[in-house]
mmCIF file with all atom_site columns, C-alpha atoms in Angstrom:
data_model
loop_
_atom_site.group_PDB
_atom_site.id
_atom_site.type_symbol
_atom_site.label_atom_id
_atom_site.label_alt_id
_atom_site.label_comp_id
_atom_site.label_asym_id
_atom_site.label_entity_id
_atom_site.label_seq_id
_atom_site.pdbx_PDB_ins_code
_atom_site.Cartn_x
_atom_site.Cartn_y
_atom_site.Cartn_z
_atom_site.occupancy
_atom_site.B_iso_or_equiv
_atom_site.pdbx_formal_charge
_atom_site.auth_seq_id
_atom_site.auth_comp_id
_atom_site.auth_asym_id
_atom_site.auth_atom_id
_atom_site.pdbx_PDB_model_num
ATOM 1   C CA . UNK A 1 1   ? -11.300 -16.122 -288.407 1.00 0.00 ? 1   UNK A CA 1
ATOM 2   C CA . UNK A 1 2   ? -12.628 -14.217 -291.388 1.00 0.00 ? 2   UNK A CA 1
ATOM 3   C CA . UNK A 1 3   ? -10.601 -11.258 -292.572 1.00 0.00 ? 3   UNK A CA 1
ATOM 4   C CA . UNK A 1 4   ? -11.647 -8.461  -294.889 1.00 0.00 ? 4   UNK A CA 1
ATOM 5   C CA . UNK A 1 5   ? -9.275  -5.936  -296.425 1.00 0.00 ? 5   UNK A CA 1
ATOM 6   C CA . UNK A 1 6   ? -9.841  -2.683  -298.265 1.00 0.00 ? 6   UNK A CA 1
ATOM 7   C CA . UNK A 1 7   ? -7.317  -0.186  -299.657 1.00 0.00 ? 7   UNK A CA 1
ATOM 8   C CA . UNK A 1 8   ? -6.077  1.550   -296.538 1.00 0.00 ? 8   UNK A CA 1
ATOM 9   C CA . UNK A 1 9   ? -4.898  4.670   -298.351 1.00 0.00 ? 9   UNK A CA 1
ATOM 10  C CA . UNK A 1 10  ? -7.283  7.300   -299.651 1.00 0.00 ? 10  UNK A CA 1
ATOM 11  C CA . UNK A 1 11  ? -8.006  7.239   -303.346 1.00 0.00 ? 11  UNK A CA 1
ATOM 12  C CA . UNK A 1 12  ? -7.692  10.617  -305.057 1.00 0.00 ? 12  UNK A CA 1
ATOM 13  C CA . UNK A 1 13  ? -9.140  11.007  -308.545 1.00 0.00 ? 13  UNK A CA 1
ATOM 14  C CA . UNK A 1 14  ? -10.266 13.761  -310.863 1.00 0.00 ? 14  UNK A CA 1
ATOM 15  C CA . UNK A 1 15  ? -13.880 14.487  -311.602 1.00 0.00 ? 15  UNK A CA 1
ATOM 16  C CA . UNK A 1 16  ? -15.163 12.505  -314.570 1.00 0.00 ? 16  UNK A CA 1
ATOM 17  C CA . UNK A 1 17  ? -12.768 9.583   -314.097 1.00 0.00 ? 17  UNK A CA 1
ATOM 18  C CA . UNK A 1 18  ? -13.734 6.106   -312.938 1.00 0.00 ? 18  UNK A CA 1
ATOM 19  C CA . UNK A 1 19  ? -12.964 5.234   -309.328 1.00 0.00 ? 19  UNK A CA 1
ATOM 20  C CA . UNK A 1 20  ? -12.196 1.598   -308.528 1.00 0.00 ? 20  UNK A CA 1
ATOM 21  C CA . UNK A 1 21  ? -12.157 0.342   -304.956 1.00 0.00 ? 21  UNK A CA 1
ATOM 22  C CA . UNK A 1 22  ? -11.030 -3.127  -303.908 1.00 0.00 ? 22  UNK A CA 1
ATOM 23  C CA . UNK A 1 23  ? -12.308 -5.486  -301.237 1.00 0.00 ? 23  UNK A CA 1
ATOM 24  C CA . UNK A 1 24  ? -10.475 -8.749  -300.501 1.00 0.00 ? 24  UNK A CA 1
ATOM 25  C CA . UNK A 1 25  ? -11.444 -11.352 -297.954 1.00 0.00 ? 25  UNK A CA 1
ATOM 26  C CA . UNK A 1 26  ? -10.139 -14.628 -296.538 1.00 0.00 ? 26  UNK A CA 1
ATOM 27  C CA . UNK A 1 27  ? -11.406 -17.561 -294.488 1.00 0.00 ? 27  UNK A CA 1
ATOM 28  C CA . UNK A 1 28  ? -15.018 -17.023 -295.483 1.00 0.00 ? 28  UNK A CA 1
ATOM 29  C CA . UNK A 1 29  ? -17.519 -17.814 -298.201 1.00 0.00 ? 29  UNK A CA 1
ATOM 30  C CA . UNK A 1 30  ? -20.176 -15.121 -298.010 1.00 0.00 ? 30  UNK A CA 1
ATOM 31  C CA . UNK A 1 31  ? -23.564 -15.594 -299.583 1.00 0.00 ? 31  UNK A CA 1
ATOM 32  C CA . UNK A 1 32  ? -23.565 -11.892 -300.420 1.00 0.00 ? 32  UNK A CA 1
ATOM 33  C CA . UNK A 1 33  ? -21.183 -8.988  -300.487 1.00 0.00 ? 33  UNK A CA 1
ATOM 34  C CA . UNK A 1 34  ? -22.519 -5.521  -299.755 1.00 0.00 ? 34  UNK A CA 1
ATOM 35  C CA . UNK A 1 35  ? -21.190 -2.004  -300.292 1.00 0.00 ? 35  UNK A CA 1
ATOM 36  C CA . UNK A 1 36  ? -22.037 0.988   -298.118 1.00 0.00 ? 36  UNK A CA 1
ATOM 37  C CA . UNK A 1 37  ? -21.194 4.679   -298.260 1.00 0.00 ? 37  UNK A CA 1
ATOM 38  C CA . UNK A 1 38  ? -20.331 6.613   -295.117 1.00 0.00 ? 38  UNK A CA 1
ATOM 39  C CA . UNK A 1 39  ? -20.078 10.402  -294.870 1.00 0.00 ? 39  UNK A CA 1
ATOM 40  C CA . UNK A 1 40  ? -18.355 12.118  -291.900 1.00 0.00 ? 40  UNK A CA 1
ATOM 41  C CA . UNK A 1 41  ? -20.549 12.147  -288.824 1.00 0.00 ? 41  UNK A CA 1
ATOM 42  C CA . UNK A 1 42  ? -23.157 9.870   -290.401 1.00 0.00 ? 42  UNK A CA 1
ATOM 43  C CA . UNK A 1 43  ? -23.977 6.194   -290.329 1.00 0.00 ? 43  UNK A CA 1
ATOM 44  C CA . UNK A 1 44  ? -23.224 3.964   -293.325 1.00 0.00 ? 44  UNK A CA 1
ATOM 45  C CA . UNK A 1 45  ? -25.806 3.939   -296.130 1.00 0.00 ? 45  UNK A CA 1
ATOM 46  C CA . UNK A 1 46  ? -26.473 0.816   -298.202 1.00 0.00 ? 46  UNK A CA 1
ATOM 47  C CA . UNK A 1 47  ? -25.578 1.064   -301.898 1.00 0.00 ? 47  UNK A CA 1
ATOM 48  C CA . UNK A 1 48  ? -25.533 -2.355  -303.545 1.00 0.00 ? 48  UNK A CA 1
ATOM 49  C CA . UNK A 1 49  ? -25.347 -6.031  -302.820 1.00 0.00 ? 49  UNK A CA 1
ATOM 50  C CA . UNK A 1 50  ? -24.177 -8.866  -305.028 1.00 0.00 ? 50  UNK A CA 1
ATOM 51  C CA . UNK A 1 51  ? -24.830 -12.566 -304.592 1.00 0.00 ? 51  UNK A CA 1
ATOM 52  C CA . UNK A 1 52  ? -22.162 -15.240 -304.635 1.00 0.00 ? 52  UNK A CA 1
ATOM 53  C CA . UNK A 1 53  ? -23.433 -16.579 -307.958 1.00 0.00 ? 53  UNK A CA 1
ATOM 54  C CA . UNK A 1 54  ? -23.458 -13.163 -309.648 1.00 0.00 ? 54  UNK A CA 1
ATOM 55  C CA . UNK A 1 55  ? -20.431 -11.822 -311.451 1.00 0.00 ? 55  UNK A CA 1
ATOM 56  C CA . UNK A 1 56  ? -21.525 -8.226  -311.843 1.00 0.00 ? 56  UNK A CA 1
ATOM 57  C CA . UNK A 1 57  ? -24.233 -5.849  -310.645 1.00 0.00 ? 57  UNK A CA 1
ATOM 58  C CA . UNK A 1 58  ? -24.985 -2.319  -311.837 1.00 0.00 ? 58  UNK A CA 1
ATOM 59  C CA . UNK A 1 59  ? -26.980 0.597   -310.452 1.00 0.00 ? 59  UNK A CA 1
ATOM 60  C CA . UNK A 1 60  ? -26.792 3.898   -312.286 1.00 0.00 ? 60  UNK A CA 1
ATOM 61  C CA . UNK A 1 61  ? -23.098 4.957   -312.198 1.00 0.00 ? 61  UNK A CA 1
ATOM 62  C CA . UNK A 1 62  ? -22.156 2.154   -309.804 1.00 0.00 ? 62  UNK A CA 1
ATOM 63  C CA . UNK A 1 63  ? -20.855 -1.273  -310.746 1.00 0.00 ? 63  UNK A CA 1
ATOM 64  C CA . UNK A 1 64  ? -19.837 -4.111  -308.459 1.00 0.00 ? 64  UNK A CA 1
ATOM 65  C CA . UNK A 1 65  ? -18.043 -7.298  -309.432 1.00 0.00 ? 65  UNK A CA 1
ATOM 66  C CA . UNK A 1 66  ? -17.634 -10.402 -307.293 1.00 0.00 ? 66  UNK A CA 1
ATOM 67  C CA . UNK A 1 67  ? -15.028 -13.086 -307.885 1.00 0.00 ? 67  UNK A CA 1
ATOM 68  C CA . UNK A 1 68  ? -15.477 -15.901 -305.361 1.00 0.00 ? 68  UNK A CA 1
ATOM 69  C CA . UNK A 1 69  ? -12.382 -17.700 -306.674 1.00 0.00 ? 69  UNK A CA 1
ATOM 70  C CA . UNK A 1 70  ? -10.136 -14.697 -306.043 1.00 0.00 ? 70  UNK A CA 1
ATOM 71  C CA . UNK A 1 71  ? -12.226 -13.781 -302.970 1.00 0.00 ? 71  UNK A CA 1
ATOM 72  C CA . UNK A 1 72  ? -12.430 -10.236 -304.236 1.00 0.00 ? 72  UNK A CA 1
ATOM 73  C CA . UNK A 1 73  ? -15.002 -7.580  -305.034 1.00 0.00 ? 73  UNK A CA 1
ATOM 74  C CA . UNK A 1 74  ? -14.370 -4.452  -307.077 1.00 0.00 ? 74  UNK A CA 1
ATOM 75  C CA . UNK A 1 75  ? -16.553 -1.356  -306.734 1.00 0.00 ? 75  UNK A CA 1
ATOM 76  C CA . UNK A 1 76  ? -16.562 1.119   -309.610 1.00 0.00 ? 76  UNK A CA 1
ATOM 77  C CA . UNK A 1 77  ? -17.996 4.622   -309.792 1.00 0.00 ? 77  UNK A CA 1
ATOM 78  C CA . UNK A 1 78  ? -18.041 5.915   -313.360 1.00 0.00 ? 78  UNK A CA 1
ATOM 79  C CA . UNK A 1 79  ? -18.083 9.604   -314.289 1.00 0.00 ? 79  UNK A CA 1
ATOM 80  C CA . UNK A 1 80  ? -17.172 10.438  -310.692 1.00 0.00 ? 80  UNK A CA 1
ATOM 81  C CA . UNK A 1 81  ? -18.307 13.699  -309.128 1.00 0.00 ? 81  UNK A CA 1
ATOM 82  C CA . UNK A 1 82  ? -17.059 15.645  -306.083 1.00 0.00 ? 82  UNK A CA 1
ATOM 83  C CA . UNK A 1 83  ? -20.311 14.613  -304.345 1.00 0.00 ? 83  UNK A CA 1
ATOM 84  C CA . UNK A 1 84  ? -19.085 10.999  -304.532 1.00 0.00 ? 84  UNK A CA 1
ATOM 85  C CA . UNK A 1 85  ? -16.335 11.855  -302.026 1.00 0.00 ? 85  UNK A CA 1
ATOM 86  C CA . UNK A 1 86  ? -16.921 9.669   -298.984 1.00 0.00 ? 86  UNK A CA 1
ATOM 87  C CA . UNK A 1 87  ? -15.687 6.495   -297.309 1.00 0.00 ? 87  UNK A CA 1
ATOM 88  C CA . UNK A 1 88  ? -16.865 3.275   -298.941 1.00 0.00 ? 88  UNK A CA 1
ATOM 89  C CA . UNK A 1 89  ? -17.231 0.139   -296.847 1.00 0.00 ? 89  UNK A CA 1
ATOM 90  C CA . UNK A 1 90  ? -17.581 -3.413  -298.041 1.00 0.00 ? 90  UNK A CA 1
ATOM 91  C CA . UNK A 1 91  ? -19.295 -6.011  -295.883 1.00 0.00 ? 91  UNK A CA 1
ATOM 92  C CA . UNK A 1 92  ? -19.513 -9.794  -295.904 1.00 0.00 ? 92  UNK A CA 1
ATOM 93  C CA . UNK A 1 93  ? -23.004 -11.211 -295.516 1.00 0.00 ? 93  UNK A CA 1
ATOM 94  C CA . UNK A 1 94  ? -23.299 -14.911 -294.735 1.00 0.00 ? 94  UNK A CA 1
ATOM 95  C CA . UNK A 1 95  ? -27.044 -14.838 -295.239 1.00 0.00 ? 95  UNK A CA 1
ATOM 96  C CA . UNK A 1 96  ? -29.452 -14.763 -292.274 1.00 0.00 ? 96  UNK A CA 1
ATOM 97  C CA . UNK A 1 97  ? -26.565 -13.479 -290.188 1.00 0.00 ? 97  UNK A CA 1
ATOM 98  C CA . UNK A 1 98  ? -24.696 -10.382 -289.070 1.00 0.00 ? 98  UNK A CA 1
ATOM 99  C CA . UNK A 1 99  ? -22.452 -8.361  -291.393 1.00 0.00 ? 99  UNK A CA 1
ATOM 100 C CA . UNK A 1 100 ? -18.679 -8.109  -291.101 1.00 0.00 ? 100 UNK A CA 1
ATOM 101 C CA . UNK A 1 101 ? -17.323 -4.779  -292.356 1.00 0.00 ? 101 UNK A CA 1
ATOM 102 C CA . UNK A 1 102 ? -13.980 -3.779  -293.760 1.00 0.00 ? 102 UNK A CA 1
ATOM 103 C CA . UNK A 1 103 ? -12.166 -0.651  -292.589 1.00 0.00 ? 103 UNK A CA 1
ATOM 104 C CA . UNK A 1 104 ? -13.318 1.317   -295.597 1.00 0.00 ? 104 UNK A CA 1
ATOM 105 C CA . UNK A 1 105 ? -11.564 3.304   -298.313 1.00 0.00 ? 105 UNK A CA 1
ATOM 106 C CA . UNK A 1 106 ? -11.810 7.081   -298.455 1.00 0.00 ? 106 UNK A CA 1
ATOM 107 C CA . UNK A 1 107 ? -12.491 8.435   -301.941 1.00 0.00 ? 107 UNK A CA 1
ATOM 108 C CA . UNK A 1 108 ? -11.700 12.056  -302.778 1.00 0.00 ? 108 UNK A CA 1
ATOM 109 C CA . UNK A 1 109 ? -12.924 13.384  -306.111 1.00 0.00 ? 109 UNK A CA 1
ATOM 110 C CA . UNK A 1 110 ? -11.389 16.690  -307.147 1.00 0.00 ? 110 UNK A CA 1
ATOM 111 C CA . UNK A 1 111 ? -13.189 19.152  -309.427 1.00 0.00 ? 111 UNK A CA 1
ATOM 112 C CA . UNK B 2 1   ? -40.271 6.712   -287.752 1.00 0.00 ? 1   UNK B CA 1
ATOM 113 C CA . UNK B 2 2   ? -38.714 7.199   -291.148 1.00 0.00 ? 2   UNK B CA 1
ATOM 114 C CA . UNK B 2 3   ? -35.249 6.162   -290.074 1.00 0.00 ? 3   UNK B CA 1
ATOM 115 C CA . UNK B 2 4   ? -33.192 4.787   -287.207 1.00 0.00 ? 4   UNK B CA 1
ATOM 116 C CA . UNK B 2 5   ? -32.920 7.336   -284.432 1.00 0.00 ? 5   UNK B CA 1
ATOM 117 C CA . UNK B 2 6   ? -30.102 7.351   -281.874 1.00 0.00 ? 6   UNK B CA 1
ATOM 118 C CA . UNK B 2 7   ? -29.602 9.456   -278.772 1.00 0.00 ? 7   UNK B CA 1
ATOM 119 C CA . UNK B 2 8   ? -27.634 11.142  -277.482 1.00 0.00 ? 8   UNK B CA 1
ATOM 120 C CA . UNK B 2 9   ? -25.634 12.104  -280.559 1.00 0.00 ? 9   UNK B CA 1
ATOM 121 C CA . UNK B 2 10  ? -22.707 13.093  -278.370 1.00 0.00 ? 10  UNK B CA 1
ATOM 122 C CA . UNK B 2 11  ? -21.813 11.973  -274.881 1.00 0.00 ? 11  UNK B CA 1
ATOM 123 C CA . UNK B 2 12  ? -18.805 12.941  -272.787 1.00 0.00 ? 12  UNK B CA 1
ATOM 124 C CA . UNK B 2 13  ? -18.224 10.793  -269.717 1.00 0.00 ? 13  UNK B CA 1
ATOM 125 C CA . UNK B 2 14  ? -15.610 10.769  -267.034 1.00 0.00 ? 14  UNK B CA 1
ATOM 126 C CA . UNK B 2 15  ? -13.742 7.508   -266.643 1.00 0.00 ? 15  UNK B CA 1
ATOM 127 C CA . UNK B 2 16  ? -15.711 5.227   -264.350 1.00 0.00 ? 16  UNK B CA 1
ATOM 128 C CA . UNK B 2 17  ? -19.141 6.681   -265.154 1.00 0.00 ? 17  UNK B CA 1
ATOM 129 C CA . UNK B 2 18  ? -21.974 4.586   -266.550 1.00 0.00 ? 18  UNK B CA 1
ATOM 130 C CA . UNK B 2 19  ? -23.572 5.579   -269.862 1.00 0.00 ? 19  UNK B CA 1
ATOM 131 C CA . UNK B 2 20  ? -26.734 4.538   -271.683 1.00 0.00 ? 20  UNK B CA 1
ATOM 132 C CA . UNK B 2 21  ? -27.210 4.903   -275.422 1.00 0.00 ? 21  UNK B CA 1
ATOM 133 C CA . UNK B 2 22  ? -30.637 4.611   -276.989 1.00 0.00 ? 22  UNK B CA 1
ATOM 134 C CA . UNK B 2 23  ? -31.711 3.316   -280.385 1.00 0.00 ? 23  UNK B CA 1
ATOM 135 C CA . UNK B 2 24  ? -35.169 3.635   -281.913 1.00 0.00 ? 24  UNK B CA 1
ATOM 136 C CA . UNK B 2 25  ? -35.266 1.392   -285.011 1.00 0.00 ? 25  UNK B CA 1
ATOM 137 C CA . UNK B 2 26  ? -37.466 1.580   -288.073 1.00 0.00 ? 26  UNK B CA 1
ATOM 138 C CA . UNK B 2 27  ? -40.974 0.486   -287.209 1.00 0.00 ? 27  UNK B CA 1
ATOM 139 C CA . UNK B 2 28  ? -41.524 -3.143  -288.146 1.00 0.00 ? 28  UNK B CA 1
ATOM 140 C CA . UNK B 2 29  ? -37.843 -4.064  -288.367 1.00 0.00 ? 29  UNK B CA 1
ATOM 141 C CA . UNK B 2 30  ? -37.461 -7.168  -286.250 1.00 0.00 ? 30  UNK B CA 1
ATOM 142 C CA . UNK B 2 31  ? -33.668 -7.266  -286.350 1.00 0.00 ? 31  UNK B CA 1
ATOM 143 C CA . UNK B 2 32  ? -31.516 -4.744  -284.488 1.00 0.00 ? 32  UNK B CA 1
ATOM 144 C CA . UNK B 2 33  ? -27.753 -4.541  -284.375 1.00 0.00 ? 33  UNK B CA 1
ATOM 145 C CA . UNK B 2 34  ? -25.187 -2.556  -282.410 1.00 0.00 ? 34  UNK B CA 1
ATOM 146 C CA . UNK B 2 35  ? -21.779 -1.818  -283.890 1.00 0.00 ? 35  UNK B CA 1
ATOM 147 C CA . UNK B 2 36  ? -18.777 0.058   -282.483 1.00 0.00 ? 36  UNK B CA 1
ATOM 148 C CA . UNK B 2 37  ? -16.715 2.231   -284.814 1.00 0.00 ? 37  UNK B CA 1
ATOM 149 C CA . UNK B 2 38  ? -13.350 3.582   -283.716 1.00 0.00 ? 38  UNK B CA 1
ATOM 150 C CA . UNK B 2 39  ? -11.818 6.519   -285.566 1.00 0.00 ? 39  UNK B CA 1
ATOM 151 C CA . UNK B 2 40  ? -10.586 5.483   -289.000 1.00 0.00 ? 40  UNK B CA 1
ATOM 152 C CA . UNK B 2 41  ? -11.941 1.940   -288.650 1.00 0.00 ? 41  UNK B CA 1
ATOM 153 C CA . UNK B 2 42  ? -14.914 0.061   -289.971 1.00 0.00 ? 42  UNK B CA 1
ATOM 154 C CA . UNK B 2 43  ? -17.906 -0.827  -287.802 1.00 0.00 ? 43  UNK B CA 1
ATOM 155 C CA . UNK B 2 44  ? -17.230 -3.761  -285.450 1.00 0.00 ? 44  UNK B CA 1
ATOM 156 C CA . UNK B 2 45  ? -20.155 -5.993  -284.484 1.00 0.00 ? 45  UNK B CA 1
ATOM 157 C CA . UNK B 2 46  ? -21.247 -5.902  -280.850 1.00 0.00 ? 46  UNK B CA 1
ATOM 158 C CA . UNK B 2 47  ? -24.622 -7.592  -280.525 1.00 0.00 ? 47  UNK B CA 1
ATOM 159 C CA . UNK B 2 48  ? -27.803 -8.593  -282.388 1.00 0.00 ? 48  UNK B CA 1
ATOM 160 C CA . UNK B 2 49  ? -31.477 -8.832  -281.442 1.00 0.00 ? 49  UNK B CA 1
ATOM 161 C CA . UNK B 2 50  ? -34.368 -10.458 -283.177 1.00 0.00 ? 50  UNK B CA 1
ATOM 162 C CA . UNK B 2 51  ? -37.424 -8.885  -281.611 1.00 0.00 ? 51  UNK B CA 1
ATOM 163 C CA . UNK B 2 52  ? -36.693 -8.945  -277.874 1.00 0.00 ? 52  UNK B CA 1
ATOM 164 C CA . UNK B 2 53  ? -34.342 -11.921 -278.019 1.00 0.00 ? 53  UNK B CA 1
ATOM 165 C CA . UNK B 2 54  ? -30.614 -11.240 -277.938 1.00 0.00 ? 54  UNK B CA 1
ATOM 166 C CA . UNK B 2 55  ? -29.379 -13.879 -280.366 1.00 0.00 ? 55  UNK B CA 1
ATOM 167 C CA . UNK B 2 56  ? -25.707 -12.967 -280.515 1.00 0.00 ? 56  UNK B CA 1
ATOM 168 C CA . UNK B 2 57  ? -23.627 -10.977 -278.065 1.00 0.00 ? 57  UNK B CA 1
ATOM 169 C CA . UNK B 2 58  ? -20.282 -12.375 -279.073 1.00 0.00 ? 58  UNK B CA 1
ATOM 170 C CA . UNK B 2 59  ? -18.907 -8.939  -280.025 1.00 0.00 ? 59  UNK B CA 1
ATOM 171 C CA . UNK B 2 60  ? -19.406 -7.269  -276.645 1.00 0.00 ? 60  UNK B CA 1
ATOM 172 C CA . UNK B 2 61  ? -15.832 -6.493  -275.517 1.00 0.00 ? 61  UNK B CA 1
ATOM 173 C CA . UNK B 2 62  ? -16.350 -7.078  -271.802 1.00 0.00 ? 62  UNK B CA 1
ATOM 174 C CA . UNK B 2 63  ? -18.975 -7.681  -269.161 1.00 0.00 ? 63  UNK B CA 1
ATOM 175 C CA . UNK B 2 64  ? -19.154 -3.907  -268.698 1.00 0.00 ? 64  UNK B CA 1
ATOM 176 C CA . UNK B 2 65  ? -21.214 -3.801  -271.892 1.00 0.00 ? 65  UNK B CA 1
ATOM 177 C CA . UNK B 2 66  ? -24.865 -4.738  -271.737 1.00 0.00 ? 66  UNK B CA 1
ATOM 178 C CA . UNK B 2 67  ? -27.674 -4.362  -274.272 1.00 0.00 ? 67  UNK B CA 1
ATOM 179 C CA . UNK B 2 68  ? -31.401 -4.882  -274.019 1.00 0.00 ? 68  UNK B CA 1
ATOM 180 C CA . UNK B 2 69  ? -34.512 -4.609  -276.135 1.00 0.00 ? 69  UNK B CA 1
ATOM 181 C CA . UNK B 2 70  ? -37.282 -5.539  -273.699 1.00 0.00 ? 70  UNK B CA 1
ATOM 182 C CA . UNK B 2 71  ? -40.317 -4.941  -275.915 1.00 0.00 ? 71  UNK B CA 1
ATOM 183 C CA . UNK B 2 72  ? -38.761 -5.731  -279.252 1.00 0.00 ? 72  UNK B CA 1
ATOM 184 C CA . UNK B 2 73  ? -38.536 -2.126  -280.434 1.00 0.00 ? 73  UNK B CA 1
ATOM 185 C CA . UNK B 2 74  ? -36.322 0.439   -278.664 1.00 0.00 ? 74  UNK B CA 1
ATOM 186 C CA . UNK B 2 75  ? -32.919 -0.823  -277.569 1.00 0.00 ? 75  UNK B CA 1
ATOM 187 C CA . UNK B 2 76  ? -30.447 0.484   -275.020 1.00 0.00 ? 76  UNK B CA 1
ATOM 188 C CA . UNK B 2 77  ? -26.719 -0.156  -274.939 1.00 0.00 ? 77  UNK B CA 1
ATOM 189 C CA . UNK B 2 78  ? -25.288 0.367   -271.480 1.00 0.00 ? 78  UNK B CA 1
ATOM 190 C CA . UNK B 2 79  ? -21.619 0.679   -270.659 1.00 0.00 ? 79  UNK B CA 1
ATOM 191 C CA . UNK B 2 80  ? -20.664 0.478   -267.016 1.00 0.00 ? 80  UNK B CA 1
ATOM 192 C CA . UNK B 2 81  ? -17.515 1.963   -265.486 1.00 0.00 ? 81  UNK B CA 1
ATOM 193 C CA . UNK B 2 82  ? -16.431 3.519   -268.769 1.00 0.00 ? 82  UNK B CA 1
ATOM 194 C CA . UNK B 2 83  ? -12.779 3.368   -269.793 1.00 0.00 ? 83  UNK B CA 1
ATOM 195 C CA . UNK B 2 84  ? -10.904 5.553   -272.267 1.00 0.00 ? 84  UNK B CA 1
ATOM 196 C CA . UNK B 2 85  ? -10.748 2.688   -274.759 1.00 0.00 ? 85  UNK B CA 1
ATOM 197 C CA . UNK B 2 86  ? -14.556 2.758   -274.903 1.00 0.00 ? 86  UNK B CA 1
ATOM 198 C CA . UNK B 2 87  ? -14.357 6.082   -276.764 1.00 0.00 ? 87  UNK B CA 1
ATOM 199 C CA . UNK B 2 88  ? -15.907 5.452   -280.175 1.00 0.00 ? 88  UNK B CA 1
ATOM 200 C CA . UNK B 2 89  ? -19.036 5.949   -282.230 1.00 0.00 ? 89  UNK B CA 1
ATOM 201 C CA . UNK B 2 90  ? -21.754 3.455   -281.382 1.00 0.00 ? 90  UNK B CA 1
ATOM 202 C CA . UNK B 2 91  ? -23.928 2.680   -284.375 1.00 0.00 ? 91  UNK B CA 1
ATOM 203 C CA . UNK B 2 92  ? -27.338 1.085   -284.252 1.00 0.00 ? 92  UNK B CA 1
ATOM 204 C CA . UNK B 2 93  ? -28.868 -0.547  -287.316 1.00 0.00 ? 93  UNK B CA 1
ATOM 205 C CA . UNK B 2 94  ? -32.119 -2.308  -288.029 1.00 0.00 ? 94  UNK B CA 1
ATOM 206 C CA . UNK B 2 95  ? -33.136 -4.583  -290.846 1.00 0.00 ? 95  UNK B CA 1
ATOM 207 C CA . UNK B 2 96  ? -35.716 -6.736  -292.463 1.00 0.00 ? 96  UNK B CA 1
ATOM 208 C CA . UNK B 2 97  ? -33.916 -9.875  -293.511 1.00 0.00 ? 97  UNK B CA 1
ATOM 209 C CA . UNK B 2 98  ? -35.141 -10.526 -297.021 1.00 0.00 ? 98  UNK B CA 1
ATOM 210 C CA . UNK B 2 99  ? -36.606 -13.830 -298.136 1.00 0.00 ? 99  UNK B CA 1
ATOM 211 C CA . UNK B 2 100 ? -33.314 -14.446 -299.890 1.00 0.00 ? 100 UNK B CA 1
ATOM 212 C CA . UNK B 2 101 ? -31.463 -14.177 -296.589 1.00 0.00 ? 101 UNK B CA 1
ATOM 213 C CA . UNK B 2 102 ? -29.659 -10.956 -297.523 1.00 0.00 ? 102 UNK B CA 1
ATOM 214 C CA . UNK B 2 103 ? -29.360 -8.712  -294.489 1.00 0.00 ? 103 UNK B CA 1
ATOM 215 C CA . UNK B 2 104 ? -29.433 -5.071  -295.605 1.00 0.00 ? 104 UNK B CA 1
ATOM 216 C CA . UNK B 2 105 ? -28.875 -2.691  -292.702 1.00 0.00 ? 105 UNK B CA 1
ATOM 217 C CA . UNK B 2 106 ? -30.286 0.796   -292.153 1.00 0.00 ? 106 UNK B CA 1
ATOM 218 C CA . UNK B 2 107 ? -28.038 2.670   -289.763 1.00 0.00 ? 107 UNK B CA 1
ATOM 219 C CA . UNK B 2 108 ? -28.654 5.537   -287.409 1.00 0.00 ? 108 UNK B CA 1
ATOM 220 C CA . UNK B 2 109 ? -26.283 8.501   -287.277 1.00 0.00 ? 109 UNK B CA 1
ATOM 221 C CA . UNK B 2 110 ? -24.528 7.042   -284.241 1.00 0.00 ? 110 UNK B CA 1
ATOM 222 C CA . UNK B 2 111 ? -23.742 8.136   -280.708 1.00 0.00 ? 111 UNK B CA 1
ATOM 223 C CA . UNK B 2 112 ? -20.220 9.488   -280.275 1.00 0.00 ? 112 UNK B CA 1
ATOM 224 C CA . UNK B 2 113 ? -18.875 8.613   -276.835 1.00 0.00 ? 113 UNK B CA 1
ATOM 225 C CA . UNK B 2 114 ? -15.796 10.348  -275.482 1.00 0.00 ? 114 UNK B CA 1
ATOM 226 C CA . UNK B 2 115 ? -14.399 9.097   -272.171 1.00 0.00 ? 115 UNK B CA 1
ATOM 227 C CA . UNK B 2 116 ? -12.056 11.513  -270.394 1.00 0.00 ? 116 UNK B CA 1
#
């Protein structure tokens, strides 16, 4: 069955630095890979999606890469701010189907 | 409404009680999903509706779990004879599947169930 892995430990960085989160998957070839942000007590909020034939996608301070050979996506937040502190979830999207989520990585940005 | 609305936000049940969780999706979203999220884990798929049709219920953990969406809008997730392992946040999401096939979900805030 498909398996999706994200850094299990929290990532602590200083304000202004670039945060990089990793998502690896096996036994699947998703049509898309999506990233969501989840704050405590709230539901996940969609951030970005990238297609299987795209290498990189950007939105403001966010950048996502997708390597279908390595079966890996990297999620970058540049010039990080304390308000970026949250849990970030990656999700596999087979297209016209349900999403499979990873466990998420908690990001803590210190002032 | 403007977003996905779930109720109740918090529910405490004694073991063996039945519970019902409600989801009111975004108007016009034909697809509706239920996910279960345990503490420190990612959302786990439970079931999926397209309009009133339940197209996938493969994630429901046991026959104590039942979901319905009779008129293709509001959905209810029912858990019978609750057990302690049912304690989790139950997330509802709705979506418009884009022409490209990408399925972007809009989630509600969730219903936190605690079974004592």
